[in-house]
């Protein structure tokens, strides 16, 4: 049975427990992860997914890898830990939280004074710290997003895309965290959840989370968003982010860019909710964000059924980039801000 609220990643009895997100909504299954290779596989196959959750999972993957290194020599230990980092970095390219969390774990390894055993303990503390921090950050994002909501109507209809909920974070969610805070304060009428082709994170995960908590949710196919906006059904759009460039251009699940264009055309505010760790200040613009390309079977197959003739070619990018000028505000743990205001947080993120 899922806990309420949902926590997708749990550290228990020296192992990581992950909700298998590939099996929701019909099967609630928990997978045990006991080594870094299993964690790399879980990230790659999307048992765990969503930018902040991938970061937390990678941090635990680093610890599991570290725990299994059999040397008492510090230098050898750090060299072998770099190999674990390499394995985990190869899992998914777009969500910067993965690389951020791995860098933070390596920093711990480099800076902790003491024996290899002390280093291992410090790495576990860091991974747990990243997880606890993410939950707190999501709650702050939720409250900052609530404050940024349009004053009217009193009860809002919010359109969401993909899943940026508890399942995509340590808990509570970013975009769905704002939805949760809005619901708690009785400012939410309902969400319209886009199903999010091709993997259907909106239908399978966002709708599932809402049903768990009794948040009213109407599921639409992605190509219904314009019509719903035109009919006046949508008061705001709220999405998450996988990587935000220094100028505010935002990579998120493929299809987000179209929703942003539609929101602009209908004069509806378009919000991005994300922790500051999702901002990659090393990339000046969104054109430089690496976009994951995924297997064509996600396009040509629904369940066991192949939906197109043989001889067709495919293109399956997992993410797109919404230009900063289409974003009304980016909602972070430090408040809601215009994309250009992110610059004030351009500090060395690991400092
Ligand atoms: O491919 P996924 O399911 O990992 O993509 C997830 C998204 O695009 C989310 O919107 C994003 O990671 C934000 S999660 C808080």
Coordinates of C-alpha atoms and ligand atoms in Angstrom, one line a residue:
X1 CA 0.0 0.0 0.0
X2 CA 1.3 3.5 -0.8
X3 CA 2.0 5.8 2.1
X4 CA 0.1 9.0 2.2
X5 CA 1.9 11.3 1.4
X6 CA 3.9 9.3 -1.1
X7 CA 7.7 9.0 -0.8
X8 CA 9.3 7.4 -3.9
X9 CA 12.7 6.8 -2.3
X10 CA 13.2 5.3 1.2
X11 CA 16.5 4.4 2.8
X12 CA 15.9 1.4 5.0
X13 CA 17.9 -1.5 6.4
X14 CA 21.0 -0.6 4.4
X15 CA 19.2 -0.5 1.1
X16 CA 17.1 1.8 -1.0
X17 CA 13.5 1.1 -1.6
X18 CA 12.0 2.6 -4.8
X19 CA 8.4 2.8 -5.9
X20 CA 8.5 1.2 -9.4
X21 CA 7.0 4.1 -11.4
X22 CA 6.9 2.0 -14.6
X23 CA 4.1 -0.1 -13.1
X24 CA 1.8 2.6 -11.7
X25 CA -1.1 3.2 -11.6
X26 CA -2.3 -0.4 -11.6
X27 CA 0.6 -2.1 -9.7
X28 CA 2.1 -0.6 -6.6
X29 CA 5.5 -2.3 -6.4
X30 CA 8.5 -1.5 -4.3
X31 CA 11.9 -2.4 -5.7
X32 CA 15.0 -3.0 -3.5
X33 CA 18.2 -1.5 -4.6
X34 CA 21.4 -2.9 -3.0
X35 CA 24.2 -1.7 -5.2
X36 CA 25.2 1.1 -7.5
X37 CA 24.7 -1.0 -10.7
X38 CA 21.0 -1.7 -9.7
X39 CA 20.6 2.1 -9.0
X40 CA 22.0 3.0 -12.4
X41 CA 19.6 0.5 -14.0
X42 CA 16.6 1.9 -12.1
X43 CA 17.4 5.4 -13.2
X44 CA 17.9 4.3 -16.9
X45 CA 14.7 2.3 -17.0
X46 CA 12.8 5.0 -15.2
X47 CA 11.8 3.0 -12.2
X48 CA 12.7 6.2 -10.6
X49 CA 12.3 9.4 -12.7
X50 CA 11.8 13.1 -12.4
X51 CA 14.7 15.5 -12.0
X52 CA 15.0 15.9 -8.2
X53 CA 14.2 12.2 -7.6
X54 CA 16.9 11.2 -10.0
X55 CA 19.3 13.4 -8.0
X56 CA 18.4 11.8 -4.7
X57 CA 18.6 8.3 -6.2
X58 CA 22.0 9.0 -7.7
X59 CA 23.3 10.3 -4.4
X60 CA 22.2 7.0 -2.8
X61 CA 23.7 5.1 -5.8
X62 CA 27.0 6.9 -5.0
X63 CA 26.8 5.7 -1.4
X64 CA 26.0 2.1 -2.3
X65 CA 29.0 2.2 -4.7
X66 CA 31.2 3.6 -2.0
X67 CA 30.1 1.1 0.5
X68 CA 31.2 -1.8 -1.7
X69 CA 34.7 -0.4 -2.4
X70 CA 37.1 -2.7 -0.6
X71 CA 40.2 -0.6 0.2
X72 CA 41.4 1.2 3.3
X73 CA 43.5 3.5 1.1
X74 CA 41.9 6.9 0.6
X75 CA 43.4 7.7 -2.7
X76 CA 42.3 4.3 -4.2
X77 CA 38.9 4.8 -2.7
X78 CA 38.3 8.1 -4.3
X79 CA 39.6 6.8 -7.7
X80 CA 37.1 3.9 -7.5
X81 CA 34.4 6.3 -6.4
X82 CA 35.0 8.3 -9.6
X83 CA 34.2 5.1 -11.6
X84 CA 30.8 4.8 -9.7
X85 CA 30.2 8.5 -10.6
X86 CA 30.9 7.7 -14.3
X87 CA 28.5 4.8 -14.3
X88 CA 25.7 6.9 -12.8
X89 CA 26.3 9.9 -15.0
X90 CA 25.7 7.7 -18.1
X91 CA 22.1 6.9 -17.1
X92 CA 20.2 10.0 -18.3
X93 CA 21.6 13.2 -19.8
X94 CA 19.0 16.0 -19.4
X95 CA 18.1 16.4 -15.7
X96 CA 21.0 18.4 -14.2
X97 CA 20.1 17.3 -10.7
X98 CA 21.8 13.9 -11.5
X99 CA 25.1 15.6 -12.2
X100 CA 24.6 18.1 -9.3
X101 CA 24.0 15.3 -6.8
X102 CA 27.0 13.2 -8.0
X103 CA 29.2 16.3 -7.8
X104 CA 28.0 17.0 -4.3
X105 CA 28.8 13.4 -3.2
X106 CA 32.3 13.6 -4.8
X107 CA 32.9 16.9 -3.0
X108 CA 32.1 15.1 0.3
X109 CA 34.5 12.4 -0.5
X110 CA 37.3 14.9 -1.4
X111 CA 36.8 17.1 1.6
X112 CA 36.0 14.7 4.5
X113 CA 39.0 14.2 6.7
X114 CA 39.6 10.7 8.2
X115 CA 39.6 7.1 7.3
X116 CA 37.8 5.4 4.4
X117 CA 35.1 4.2 6.9
X118 CA 34.6 7.8 8.0
X119 CA 34.3 8.8 4.4
X120 CA 31.7 6.2 3.8
X121 CA 29.7 7.4 6.8
X122 CA 30.0 11.0 5.5
X123 CA 28.7 10.0 2.1
X124 CA 25.6 8.4 3.6
X125 CA 24.9 11.5 5.7
X126 CA 25.3 13.6 2.5
X127 CA 22.8 11.5 0.5
X128 CA 20.3 11.6 3.3
X129 CA 20.8 15.3 3.6
X130 CA 20.1 15.8 -0.1
X131 CA 16.9 13.9 0.3
X132 CA 15.7 15.8 3.4
X133 CA 16.7 19.1 1.8
X134 CA 14.7 18.3 -1.3
X135 CA 11.5 17.6 0.6
X136 CA 11.9 21.0 2.5
X137 CA 12.7 22.8 -0.8
X138 CA 9.6 21.3 -2.4
X139 CA 7.4 22.6 0.4
X140 CA 8.9 26.0 0.1
X141 CA 8.3 26.0 -3.7
X142 CA 4.7 25.0 -3.0
X143 CA 4.1 27.9 -0.7
X144 CA 5.9 30.4 -3.0
X145 CA 3.9 29.1 -5.9
X146 CA 0.7 29.6 -4.0
X147 CA 1.7 33.2 -3.3
X148 CA 2.4 33.8 -7.0
X149 CA -1.0 32.5 -8.2
X150 CA -3.4 34.9 -10.0
X151 CA -5.7 36.6 -7.5
X152 CA -8.8 35.7 -9.5
X153 CA -10.7 33.6 -9.8
X154 CA -10.9 32.5 -6.2
X155 CA -10.8 28.8 -7.2
X156 CA -8.2 28.1 -9.9
X157 CA -8.0 25.5 -12.6
X158 CA -4.4 24.7 -13.2
X159 CA -3.1 22.8 -16.2
X160 CA -0.1 20.4 -15.6
X161 CA 2.2 18.6 -17.8
X162 CA 4.1 15.3 -17.2
X163 CA 4.6 14.5 -13.5
X164 CA 6.4 16.9 -11.2
X165 CA 4.9 15.5 -8.1
X166 CA 5.9 13.5 -5.0
X167 CA 7.0 10.7 -7.3
X168 CA 9.4 13.0 -9.2
X169 CA 11.1 14.4 -6.0
X170 CA 11.9 13.3 -2.5
X171 CA 8.2 14.0 -1.8
X172 CA 5.5 16.8 -2.2
X173 CA 6.6 17.8 -5.7
X174 CA 7.5 21.0 -7.5
X175 CA 4.7 21.9 -9.9
X176 CA 2.4 19.4 -8.1
X177 CA 3.7 20.8 -4.8
X178 CA 2.3 24.2 -5.8
X179 CA -1.0 22.4 -6.7
X180 CA -0.9 20.7 -3.3
X181 CA -0.4 24.0 -1.4
X182 CA -3.1 25.7 -3.6
X183 CA -5.5 22.8 -2.7
X184 CA -4.6 23.0 1.0
X185 CA -5.5 26.7 1.0
X186 CA -8.8 26.0 -0.8
X187 CA -7.7 28.0 -3.9
X188 CA -7.8 25.1 -6.3
X189 CA -10.9 24.0 -8.2
X190 CA -9.2 21.3 -10.2
X191 CA -6.2 20.4 -12.3
X192 CA -6.3 19.5 -16.0
X193 CA -3.5 16.9 -16.4
X194 CA -2.1 16.5 -19.9
X195 CA -1.5 12.8 -20.4
X196 CA 2.0 13.5 -21.8
X197 CA 2.8 11.3 -24.7
X198 CA 4.7 9.1 -25.3
X199 CA 5.2 7.7 -21.8
X200 CA 2.0 9.1 -20.2
X201 CA 3.5 10.4 -17.0
X202 CA 0.5 12.7 -16.7
X203 CA -2.1 9.9 -17.0
X204 CA -0.2 7.3 -15.1
X205 CA 1.5 9.3 -12.3
X206 CA 0.0 12.8 -11.9
X207 CA -3.5 11.5 -12.1
X208 CA -2.6 8.7 -9.6
X209 CA -1.1 11.1 -7.1
X210 CA -4.2 13.3 -7.3
X211 CA -6.6 10.4 -6.8
X212 CA -4.5 9.3 -3.8
X213 CA -5.1 12.6 -2.1
X214 CA -8.6 13.5 -3.4
X215 CA -7.4 16.4 -5.5
X216 CA -9.9 16.9 -8.3
X217 CA -8.2 16.0 -11.6
X218 CA -9.5 16.0 -15.2
X219 CA -7.3 14.0 -17.6
X220 CA -6.9 15.4 -21.2
X221 CA -4.9 14.3 -24.1
X222 CA -2.1 16.7 -25.0
X223 CA -3.8 17.9 -28.2
X224 CA -6.8 19.1 -26.1
X225 CA -4.8 21.8 -24.3
X226 CA -5.5 24.6 -26.9
X227 CA -9.2 23.9 -26.9
X228 CA -9.5 23.9 -23.1
X229 CA -7.6 27.2 -23.0
X230 CA -9.9 28.7 -25.7
X231 CA -12.9 27.5 -23.7
X232 CA -11.7 29.5 -20.7
X233 CA -11.1 26.4 -18.6
X234 CA -7.5 27.1 -17.6
X235 CA -6.4 29.9 -15.3
X236 CA -2.7 29.0 -15.0
X237 CA -0.1 26.4 -16.3
X238 CA 2.3 24.9 -13.9
X239 CA 5.2 22.6 -15.0
X240 CA 8.4 21.3 -13.6
X241 CA 11.9 21.5 -15.1
X242 CA 14.8 19.1 -15.8
X243 CA 17.4 21.8 -16.5
X244 CA 17.2 25.6 -16.6
X245 CA 19.9 27.5 -18.5
X246 CA 21.4 30.7 -16.9
X247 CA 19.0 32.9 -19.1
X248 CA 15.9 31.0 -17.9
X249 CA 15.4 28.8 -20.9
X250 CA 13.8 25.6 -19.5
X251 CA 14.1 22.0 -20.5
X252 CA 11.2 19.9 -19.5
X253 CA 9.2 16.9 -20.8
X254 CA 8.7 16.9 -24.6
X255 CA 5.5 18.9 -25.3
X256 CA 6.0 21.5 -22.6
X257 CA 7.2 24.1 -25.2
X258 CA 3.9 23.7 -27.2
X259 CA 1.9 24.3 -24.0
X260 CA 3.9 27.4 -23.2
X261 CA 3.2 28.8 -26.7
X262 CA -0.5 28.0 -26.3
X263 CA -0.6 29.7 -22.9
X264 CA 1.0 32.8 -24.4
X265 CA -1.6 32.9 -27.2
X266 CA -4.4 32.7 -24.7
X267 CA -2.8 35.2 -22.2
X268 CA -2.6 32.5 -19.5
X269 CA 0.3 32.7 -17.0
X270 CA 2.9 29.9 -17.6
X271 CA 4.9 29.0 -14.5
X272 CA 7.9 26.7 -14.0
X273 CA 8.4 25.3 -10.5
X274 CA 11.9 24.0 -9.7
X275 CA 14.6 24.0 -7.1
X276 CA 17.6 26.2 -7.7
X277 CA 19.7 23.0 -8.1
X278 CA 17.9 22.6 -11.5
X279 CA 19.5 25.8 -12.7
X280 CA 22.7 25.1 -14.7
X281 CA 24.6 28.4 -14.6
X282 CA 27.3 26.9 -16.8
X283 CA 25.0 26.9 -19.8
X284 CA 24.2 30.4 -21.0
X285 CA 21.1 29.4 -23.1
X286 CA 18.8 26.5 -23.5
X287 CA 20.3 25.5 -26.9
X288 CA 23.2 24.0 -25.0
X289 CA 21.0 21.7 -22.9
X290 CA 21.6 18.0 -23.8
X291 CA 18.3 16.4 -24.9
X292 CA 17.8 12.7 -24.3
X293 CA 16.7 10.7 -27.3
X294 CA 14.7 7.7 -26.4
X295 CA 13.8 4.4 -28.0
X296 CA 11.3 4.6 -30.9
X297 CA 9.2 1.8 -29.3
X298 CA 7.8 4.6 -27.1
X299 CA 6.2 6.0 -30.2
X300 CA 5.3 3.0 -32.4
X301 CA 3.8 0.8 -29.7
X302 CA 0.9 1.2 -27.3
X303 CA 1.1 -1.8 -24.9
X304 CA 1.7 -4.8 -27.2
X305 CA 0.1 -3.1 -30.2
X306 CA 2.2 -1.6 -33.0
X307 CA 0.4 1.5 -34.2
X308 CA 2.1 2.3 -37.6
X309 CA 3.3 0.5 -40.7
X310 CA 6.8 -0.9 -41.1
X311 CA 9.2 1.3 -43.1
X312 CA 8.5 4.4 -41.0
X313 CA 11.3 6.4 -39.4
X314 CA 11.1 7.8 -35.9
X315 CA 12.4 10.7 -33.8
X316 CA 11.8 10.5 -30.1
X317 CA 13.4 13.4 -28.1
X318 CA 12.4 13.1 -24.4
X319 CA 12.5 16.8 -23.7
X320 CA 12.2 20.2 -25.3
X321 CA 13.3 23.7 -24.3
X322 CA 10.8 26.5 -23.5
X323 CA 12.4 29.9 -24.2
X324 CA 12.5 32.2 -21.2
X325 CA 10.3 34.8 -22.7
X326 CA 7.4 32.4 -22.6
X327 CA 7.8 31.9 -18.8
X328 CA 5.8 34.2 -16.5
X329 CA 7.8 33.2 -13.5
X330 CA 10.1 30.5 -12.2
X331 CA 9.1 29.4 -8.7
X332 CA 12.0 28.3 -6.6
X333 CA 12.6 27.8 -2.9
X334 CA 13.8 31.4 -2.7
X335 CA 10.6 32.8 -4.2
X336 CA 8.9 33.3 -7.6
X337 CA 11.0 35.4 -10.0
X338 CA 11.2 36.4 -13.7
X339 CA 13.7 34.2 -15.5
X340 CA 16.3 37.0 -15.7
X341 CA 16.3 37.4 -11.9
X342 CA 17.9 33.9 -11.6
X343 CA 21.2 35.6 -12.1
X344 CA 21.3 36.8 -8.5
X345 CA 21.8 33.1 -7.5
X346 CA 24.7 32.6 -9.7
X347 CA 27.0 31.6 -6.9
X348 CA 29.2 28.5 -7.1
X349 CA 26.4 26.0 -6.4
X350 CA 28.7 23.7 -4.5
X351 CA 30.2 26.5 -2.4
Ligands
LIG1 O1 11.4 11.6 -18.3 P1 11.0 12.0 -16.9 O2 9.7 11.3 -16.5 O3 12.1 11.8 -15.9 O4 10.7 13.5 -17.1 C1 10.2 14.2 -15.9 C2 9.9 15.6 -16.2 O5 10.1 16.1 -17.3 C3 9.5 16.5 -15.0 O6 8.6 17.5 -15.4 C4 10.7 17.1 -14.4 O7 11.7 16.2 -14.2 C5 10.4 17.9 -13.2 S1 10.1 16.8 -11.8 C6 9.9 17.7 -10.4

